[in-house]
Coordinates of C-alpha atoms and ligand atoms in Angstrom, one line a residue:
X1 CA -16.3 29.8 37.7
X2 CA -14.7 28.1 40.8
X3 CA -12.0 25.6 40.0
X4 CA -14.0 22.9 41.7
X5 CA -17.0 23.6 39.4
X6 CA -14.6 23.6 36.4
X7 CA -13.3 20.2 37.3
X8 CA -16.8 18.9 38.1
X9 CA -17.7 19.8 34.5
X10 CA -14.4 18.5 33.0
X11 CA -14.8 15.2 34.7
X12 CA -18.5 15.0 33.9
X13 CA -19.3 14.0 37.5
X14 CA -22.8 13.3 38.5
X15 CA -24.5 12.9 41.9
X16 CA -23.4 11.8 44.4
X17 CA -19.9 12.6 43.2
X18 CA -18.4 16.1 43.3
X19 CA -15.1 17.9 43.3
X20 CA -14.2 19.0 46.8
X21 CA -10.9 20.7 46.1
X22 CA -8.2 21.3 43.5
X23 CA -4.5 21.7 44.4
X24 CA -1.9 22.9 42.0
X25 CA 1.6 21.7 42.7
X26 CA 3.8 23.9 40.5
X27 CA 7.1 22.2 41.4
X28 CA 5.8 18.7 40.7
X29 CA 3.8 20.0 37.7
X30 CA 0.7 18.3 39.0
X31 CA -2.9 19.1 39.6
X32 CA -4.6 17.1 42.3
X33 CA -8.3 16.9 42.1
X34 CA -10.1 15.7 45.2
X35 CA -13.4 14.0 44.6
X36 CA -15.8 13.2 47.3
X37 CA -19.2 11.6 47.6
X38 CA -22.3 12.8 49.3
X39 CA -23.8 10.6 52.0
X40 CA -26.0 8.0 50.5
X41 CA -26.5 4.3 50.2
X42 CA -24.3 2.3 47.8
X43 CA -24.6 -0.7 45.6
X44 CA -22.5 -3.8 46.2
X45 CA -20.6 -4.1 42.9
X46 CA -21.4 -7.8 42.8
X47 CA -25.2 -8.0 43.6
X48 CA -26.2 -4.3 43.3
X49 CA -27.8 -4.6 46.8
X50 CA -28.0 -1.2 48.4
X51 CA -26.2 -0.7 51.7
X52 CA -24.5 1.9 53.9
X53 CA -20.8 2.8 53.9
X54 CA -18.7 0.5 55.9
X55 CA -15.4 2.4 55.6
X56 CA -13.4 4.5 53.2
X57 CA -10.2 3.7 51.3
X58 CA -8.0 6.3 49.5
X59 CA -7.4 5.7 45.8
X60 CA -5.6 7.8 43.1
X61 CA -6.0 7.7 39.4
X62 CA -4.0 9.4 36.6
X63 CA -6.3 11.5 34.5
X64 CA -5.8 13.4 31.2
X65 CA -3.4 16.3 31.7
X66 CA -4.7 19.8 32.5
X67 CA -2.6 21.8 30.0
X68 CA 0.9 20.5 30.7
X69 CA 0.1 19.5 34.2
X70 CA -0.2 15.8 35.2
X71 CA -3.7 15.5 36.7
X72 CA -4.4 13.1 39.5
X73 CA -7.9 12.3 40.9
X74 CA -7.8 11.5 44.6
X75 CA -10.8 10.0 46.4
X76 CA -11.8 8.4 49.6
X77 CA -13.8 5.7 48.0
X78 CA -16.6 4.1 50.1
X79 CA -16.4 0.4 50.8
X80 CA -19.5 -1.6 51.6
X81 CA -19.8 -4.8 53.5
X82 CA -22.1 -7.1 51.7
X83 CA -23.3 -10.2 53.7
X84 CA -22.8 -12.3 50.6
X85 CA -19.8 -10.7 48.9
X86 CA -17.7 -9.3 51.8
X87 CA -16.1 -5.9 51.9
X88 CA -16.1 -4.3 48.4
X89 CA -15.1 -1.0 47.1
X90 CA -18.0 0.7 45.3
X91 CA -17.7 1.3 41.6
X92 CA -16.5 4.8 40.7
X93 CA -17.8 6.1 37.3
X94 CA -14.5 7.5 36.0
X95 CA -12.4 4.3 36.2
X96 CA -12.7 0.6 35.7
X97 CA -12.4 -1.7 38.7
X98 CA -8.8 -2.0 39.8
X99 CA -7.8 0.6 37.2
X100 CA -5.1 3.1 38.1
X101 CA -6.0 5.4 35.2
X102 CA -9.3 7.1 34.5
X103 CA -11.3 5.7 31.6
X104 CA -10.7 8.9 29.6
X105 CA -7.0 8.6 30.2
X106 CA -7.0 5.0 29.2
X107 CA -8.9 5.8 26.0
X108 CA -6.4 8.4 25.1
X109 CA -3.4 6.1 26.0
X110 CA -4.8 3.4 23.8
X111 CA -5.2 5.8 20.8
X112 CA -1.5 6.9 21.3
X113 CA -0.2 3.3 21.7
X114 CA -2.0 2.3 18.5
X115 CA 0.3 4.7 16.7
X116 CA 3.6 4.0 18.2
X117 CA 5.8 1.6 20.2
X118 CA 5.3 0.9 23.9
X119 CA 8.4 2.8 24.8
X120 CA 7.6 5.8 22.6
X121 CA 4.0 5.8 23.9
X122 CA 5.0 5.6 27.5
X123 CA 7.3 8.6 27.0
X124 CA 4.6 10.7 25.4
X125 CA 2.0 9.7 28.1
X126 CA 4.5 10.1 31.0
X127 CA 3.8 6.7 32.3
X128 CA 6.1 3.7 32.8
X129 CA 6.8 1.1 30.2
X130 CA 5.0 -1.5 32.4
X131 CA 2.0 0.7 32.8
X132 CA 1.8 1.3 29.0
X133 CA 2.1 -2.5 28.5
X134 CA -0.6 -3.0 31.1
X135 CA -3.0 -0.7 29.3
X136 CA -2.4 -2.7 26.1
X137 CA -3.0 -6.0 27.8
X138 CA -6.2 -4.8 29.5
X139 CA -7.4 -3.3 26.2
X140 CA -7.0 -6.7 24.4
X141 CA -8.6 -8.5 27.3
X142 CA -11.5 -6.1 27.1
X143 CA -11.7 -6.5 23.3
X144 CA -11.7 -10.3 23.5
X145 CA -14.4 -10.4 26.2
X146 CA -16.6 -8.3 23.9
X147 CA -15.9 -10.3 20.8
X148 CA -18.4 -12.8 19.7
X149 CA -16.5 -16.0 18.8
X150 CA -17.8 -17.2 15.5
X151 CA -16.3 -19.2 12.7
X152 CA -15.1 -17.1 9.8
X153 CA -16.1 -18.5 6.4
X154 CA -12.9 -17.3 4.7
X155 CA -9.7 -17.9 6.6
X156 CA -6.1 -17.2 5.9
X157 CA -3.4 -19.0 7.8
X158 CA 0.3 -18.1 7.9
X159 CA 3.3 -18.7 10.2
X160 CA 5.3 -15.8 11.6
X161 CA 8.8 -16.2 13.1
X162 CA 10.1 -13.9 15.8
X163 CA 12.7 -13.9 18.5
X164 CA 15.9 -14.8 16.8
X165 CA 13.9 -16.3 14.0
X166 CA 13.6 -19.7 15.7
X167 CA 10.2 -19.2 17.4
X168 CA 6.9 -19.2 15.6
X169 CA 3.3 -18.2 16.0
X170 CA 0.5 -19.1 13.7
X171 CA -1.7 -16.3 12.5
X172 CA -5.3 -17.1 11.7
X173 CA -7.1 -14.3 9.9
X174 CA -10.6 -13.8 8.7
X175 CA -10.4 -12.5 5.1
X176 CA -13.3 -10.3 4.3
X177 CA -13.9 -7.7 1.7
X178 CA -14.2 -5.0 4.2
X179 CA -11.1 -5.9 6.3
X180 CA -8.8 -8.7 7.1
X181 CA -8.3 -9.1 10.8
X182 CA -6.4 -11.5 13.0
X183 CA -8.8 -13.8 14.7
X184 CA -6.3 -15.9 16.6
X185 CA -2.6 -16.1 17.3
X186 CA -1.5 -19.7 18.1
X187 CA 1.8 -20.9 19.7
X188 CA 4.1 -22.7 17.3
X189 CA 3.4 -23.7 13.7
X190 CA 1.8 -26.6 11.9
X191 CA -0.8 -28.6 13.9
X192 CA 0.4 -27.0 17.2
X193 CA -0.3 -23.5 15.9
X194 CA -3.9 -24.3 15.0
X195 CA -5.0 -26.6 17.9
X196 CA -6.4 -23.8 20.1
X197 CA -8.2 -22.2 17.3
X198 CA -10.2 -25.3 16.3
X199 CA -10.9 -26.1 19.9
X200 CA -13.1 -22.9 20.2
X201 CA -15.7 -24.5 18.0
X202 CA -17.5 -27.7 17.5
X203 CA -17.8 -29.8 14.3
X204 CA -21.1 -28.3 13.4
X205 CA -19.9 -24.7 13.8
X206 CA -16.8 -25.6 11.7
X207 CA -19.0 -26.5 8.8
X208 CA -19.3 -22.8 8.2
X209 CA -15.7 -22.6 7.0
X210 CA -15.9 -22.2 3.3
X211 CA -12.3 -21.9 2.3
X212 CA -8.8 -21.6 3.8
X213 CA -5.8 -20.1 2.1
X214 CA -2.3 -21.1 3.1
X215 CA 1.3 -21.8 2.0
X216 CA 1.9 -25.3 0.6
X217 CA 2.3 -26.8 4.0
X218 CA 1.4 -30.4 4.6
X219 CA 1.1 -29.8 8.4
X220 CA -1.4 -27.0 8.1
X221 CA -3.4 -28.8 5.5
X222 CA -3.6 -31.9 7.6
X223 CA -4.7 -30.0 10.6
X224 CA -7.5 -28.4 8.5
X225 CA -8.5 -31.8 7.2
X226 CA -8.6 -33.3 10.7
X227 CA -10.9 -30.5 12.0
X228 CA -13.0 -28.9 9.2
X229 CA -15.7 -31.0 7.6
X230 CA -15.2 -31.6 3.8
X231 CA -11.9 -29.8 4.1
X232 CA -9.7 -31.2 1.2
X233 CA -11.5 -29.2 -1.4
X234 CA -11.7 -26.1 0.8
X235 CA -7.9 -25.6 1.0
X236 CA -6.4 -23.2 -1.4
X237 CA -2.6 -23.0 -1.6
X238 CA -1.9 -19.3 -1.9
X239 CA -0.7 -18.1 -5.2
X240 CA 1.7 -15.6 -3.8
X241 CA 3.4 -18.2 -1.7
X242 CA 3.6 -20.5 -4.8
X243 CA 5.2 -17.7 -6.9
X244 CA 7.7 -17.2 -4.0
X245 CA 8.7 -20.9 -4.4
X246 CA 9.0 -20.5 -8.1
X247 CA 11.1 -17.3 -7.7
X248 CA 13.4 -19.0 -5.2
X249 CA 14.0 -21.9 -7.7
X250 CA 14.8 -19.3 -10.4
X251 CA 17.2 -17.6 -8.1
X252 CA 18.9 -20.9 -7.4
X253 CA 19.4 -21.5 -11.1
X254 CA 20.8 -18.1 -11.5
X255 CA 23.2 -18.5 -8.5
X256 CA 24.6 -21.8 -9.8
X257 CA 25.0 -20.5 -13.3
X258 CA 26.6 -17.3 -12.1
X259 CA 29.2 -19.3 -10.2
X260 CA 29.9 -21.5 -13.2
X261 CA 30.3 -18.5 -15.5
X262 CA 32.4 -16.6 -13.0
X263 CA 34.9 -19.4 -12.8
X264 CA 35.4 -19.0 -16.5
X265 CA 35.8 -15.2 -16.2
X266 CA 32.4 -14.4 -17.5
X267 CA 30.5 -11.9 -15.2
X268 CA 27.5 -11.4 -17.4
X269 CA 25.1 -12.4 -14.6
X270 CA 26.7 -10.3 -11.9
X271 CA 24.3 -7.9 -10.2
X272 CA 21.3 -9.3 -12.0
X273 CA 19.5 -11.1 -9.2
X274 CA 16.6 -8.7 -8.7
X275 CA 16.0 -8.2 -12.5
X276 CA 14.9 -11.7 -13.0
X277 CA 12.4 -11.7 -10.1
X278 CA 10.2 -8.9 -11.3
X279 CA 7.0 -9.8 -13.2
X280 CA 7.8 -8.9 -16.8
X281 CA 5.4 -6.0 -16.9
X282 CA 6.8 -4.6 -13.6
X283 CA 10.5 -4.5 -14.6
X284 CA 11.8 -0.9 -14.0
X285 CA 12.7 0.9 -17.1
X286 CA 16.4 1.1 -16.2
X287 CA 16.6 -2.7 -16.4
X288 CA 14.7 -3.2 -19.6
X289 CA 17.7 -3.2 -21.9
X290 CA 19.8 -5.5 -19.7
X291 CA 16.9 -8.0 -19.4
X292 CA 16.3 -7.8 -23.2
X293 CA 19.9 -8.5 -23.9
X294 CA 20.2 -11.3 -21.3
X295 CA 17.0 -13.0 -22.6
X296 CA 18.6 -13.3 -26.0
X297 CA 21.6 -15.2 -24.7
X298 CA 21.7 -19.0 -24.2
X299 CA 21.4 -18.9 -20.5
X300 CA 19.9 -21.4 -18.1
X301 CA 18.7 -18.4 -16.1
X302 CA 16.9 -17.1 -19.1
X303 CA 15.1 -20.4 -19.6
X304 CA 14.2 -20.5 -15.9
X305 CA 12.9 -17.0 -16.3
X306 CA 10.7 -17.9 -19.2
X307 CA 9.2 -20.8 -17.2
X308 CA 8.6 -18.4 -14.2
X309 CA 6.8 -15.9 -16.4
X310 CA 4.7 -18.6 -18.1
X311 CA 3.4 -20.1 -14.8
X312 CA 2.1 -16.7 -13.8
X313 CA -0.5 -17.2 -16.5
X314 CA -2.0 -20.0 -14.5
X315 CA -4.0 -17.6 -12.4
X316 CA -5.5 -16.0 -15.5
X317 CA -7.4 -19.2 -16.2
X318 CA -11.1 -19.1 -15.3
X319 CA -12.0 -22.6 -14.2
X320 CA -10.4 -25.5 -12.4
X321 CA -10.4 -27.6 -15.5
X322 CA -8.7 -24.9 -17.5
X323 CA -6.2 -24.4 -14.8
X324 CA -5.4 -28.1 -14.8
X325 CA -4.8 -28.2 -18.5
X326 CA -2.7 -25.1 -18.4
X327 CA -0.6 -26.6 -15.6
X328 CA 0.0 -29.9 -17.3
X329 CA 1.3 -28.1 -20.4
X330 CA 3.6 -26.0 -18.3
X331 CA 4.7 -29.0 -16.2
X332 CA 5.9 -31.0 -19.2
X333 CA 7.9 -28.0 -20.3
X334 CA 9.3 -27.5 -16.8
X335 CA 10.2 -31.2 -16.4
X336 CA 12.1 -31.2 -19.7
X337 CA 14.0 -28.0 -18.8
X338 CA 17.0 -29.7 -17.2
X339 CA 16.8 -27.1 -14.5
X340 CA 16.8 -29.1 -11.3
X341 CA 15.5 -26.4 -8.9
X342 CA 12.6 -25.6 -11.3
X343 CA 11.8 -29.3 -11.7
X344 CA 11.6 -29.7 -8.0
X345 CA 9.0 -26.9 -7.6
X346 CA 7.1 -28.2 -10.6
X347 CA 6.8 -31.7 -9.0
X348 CA 5.8 -30.1 -5.7
X349 CA 3.1 -28.2 -7.5
X350 CA 1.9 -31.3 -9.3
X351 CA 1.5 -33.1 -6.0
X352 CA -0.5 -30.2 -4.7
X353 CA -2.4 -29.4 -7.8
X354 CA -6.0 -30.0 -6.6
X355 CA -5.4 -27.4 -3.8
X356 CA -3.8 -25.0 -6.3
X357 CA -6.6 -25.0 -8.8
X358 CA -9.2 -24.9 -6.1
X359 CA -8.4 -21.2 -6.3
X360 CA -10.7 -20.9 -9.3
X361 CA -13.6 -22.0 -7.1
X362 CA -12.8 -20.0 -4.0
X363 CA -10.9 -17.0 -5.4
X364 CA -9.0 -16.5 -2.1
X365 CA -5.4 -15.5 -1.6
X366 CA -3.2 -14.4 1.3
X367 CA -2.6 -11.0 -0.2
X368 CA -4.4 -9.2 2.5
X369 CA -2.6 -11.3 5.1
X370 CA 0.6 -10.1 3.6
X371 CA -0.4 -6.6 4.7
X372 CA -0.9 -7.9 8.2
X373 CA 2.4 -9.6 8.0
X374 CA 4.1 -6.4 7.1
X375 CA 2.4 -4.7 10.0
X376 CA 3.6 -7.4 12.4
X377 CA 7.1 -7.1 11.0
X378 CA 7.1 -3.4 11.8
X379 CA 5.9 -4.2 15.3
X380 CA 8.8 -6.5 15.7
X381 CA 11.2 -3.8 14.5
X382 CA 9.7 -1.1 16.7
X383 CA 9.9 -3.4 19.7
X384 CA 13.5 -4.4 18.9
X385 CA 12.3 -8.0 18.7
X386 CA 10.1 -9.9 21.2
X387 CA 11.5 -12.2 23.9
X388 CA 8.2 -12.8 25.5
X389 CA 5.6 -14.8 23.4
X390 CA 2.6 -13.5 25.3
X391 CA 3.6 -9.9 24.8
X392 CA 4.1 -10.6 21.1
X393 CA 0.7 -12.2 20.7
X394 CA -1.0 -9.4 22.7
X395 CA 0.6 -6.8 20.5
X396 CA -0.6 -8.6 17.3
X397 CA -4.2 -8.6 18.6
X398 CA -3.9 -5.0 19.9
X399 CA -2.8 -3.7 16.4
X400 CA -4.4 -6.2 14.0
X401 CA -7.2 -7.9 15.9
X402 CA -10.0 -5.4 14.9
X403 CA -11.1 -5.4 18.5
X404 CA -13.1 -2.9 20.4
X405 CA -10.3 -2.0 22.9
X406 CA -11.7 1.1 24.6
X407 CA -13.2 1.3 28.0
X408 CA -16.9 2.4 27.9
X409 CA -17.6 5.9 29.2
X410 CA -20.9 6.1 31.0
Ligands
ZN1 ZN1 -23.2 -8.2 47.3

């Protein structure tokens, strides 16, 4: 088999395209494949009108490596002069318009970049960091263009900080049984973070929203109420976020008490922070004895712990009514506890109770969004932080957007 025929086959070229020559540059570790076209009429890429060649222009594309050799396609590409659309380069089948890589290379690069950071990927692919970033940006753009914008019935909202922790984006995810995917990344948090998402839809479309899970945030809740019809009863304050608040309050009780005891030379609480935060059934065996012992002492922390364990039972209720009754019982205990941080959370929960017990109607949590959160956190780590907001948003959609990123091979 001649090398030109071999590359004809490898590139899958069809008439009128053919490989005219193959040059191996051993020193540069490169294979240059020259593609030409037979004389024919060409379609204007805009109107598909057939016309003759006006001129040629040389273009080069990086293709998949041939063994360890970087492979470049070189072609004198015909340009046509359309009376309506001016001078245009005809569409080549192996690359997208304006692309500097072949579609097959770009597909491979996307698959690589899905698995590693931009810098690691660019190293593996032997392309520059900017080129790798460009491939990711084009991939997301392609994915978004193909995506059908429609309202998700079950939505999770969360904020995510980045930069030095003082910049925020708002993540809007569709929570489905099959998968949770990021639908939208908004700039900022609260109302600002959601504005662009709502503006994609009209009021009638937004009726399709069934439920929205979020942290106890007045700003997000208000934004939902302002935009989604019949929203107040659709909002569910996420149980994991609520438990986080409860755990924080317990931690505060423990910290204060530890300080107090330390000043009297009593170190009984030293090194126990983590032990109190486990759900009782998840306490590692090595802590069981310590916890058992501490529970028996007259400690504020032990009282706070019992309250924390008790409220976990709320989500075992089966109806809103049952949840309300359960909460009121717990609340009167919490309020009499003389533990200020716990009382504070209890009051906050009471204020928000309708949107806490709405869980029993909608059965939604942000648990799946937590998985996405972890993935985003690892993106931030791999990228050594993000200074550029657009790049951060693009990376979130590239990795968590469930988009069809790949160029189509015809
Ligand atoms: Zn035209």
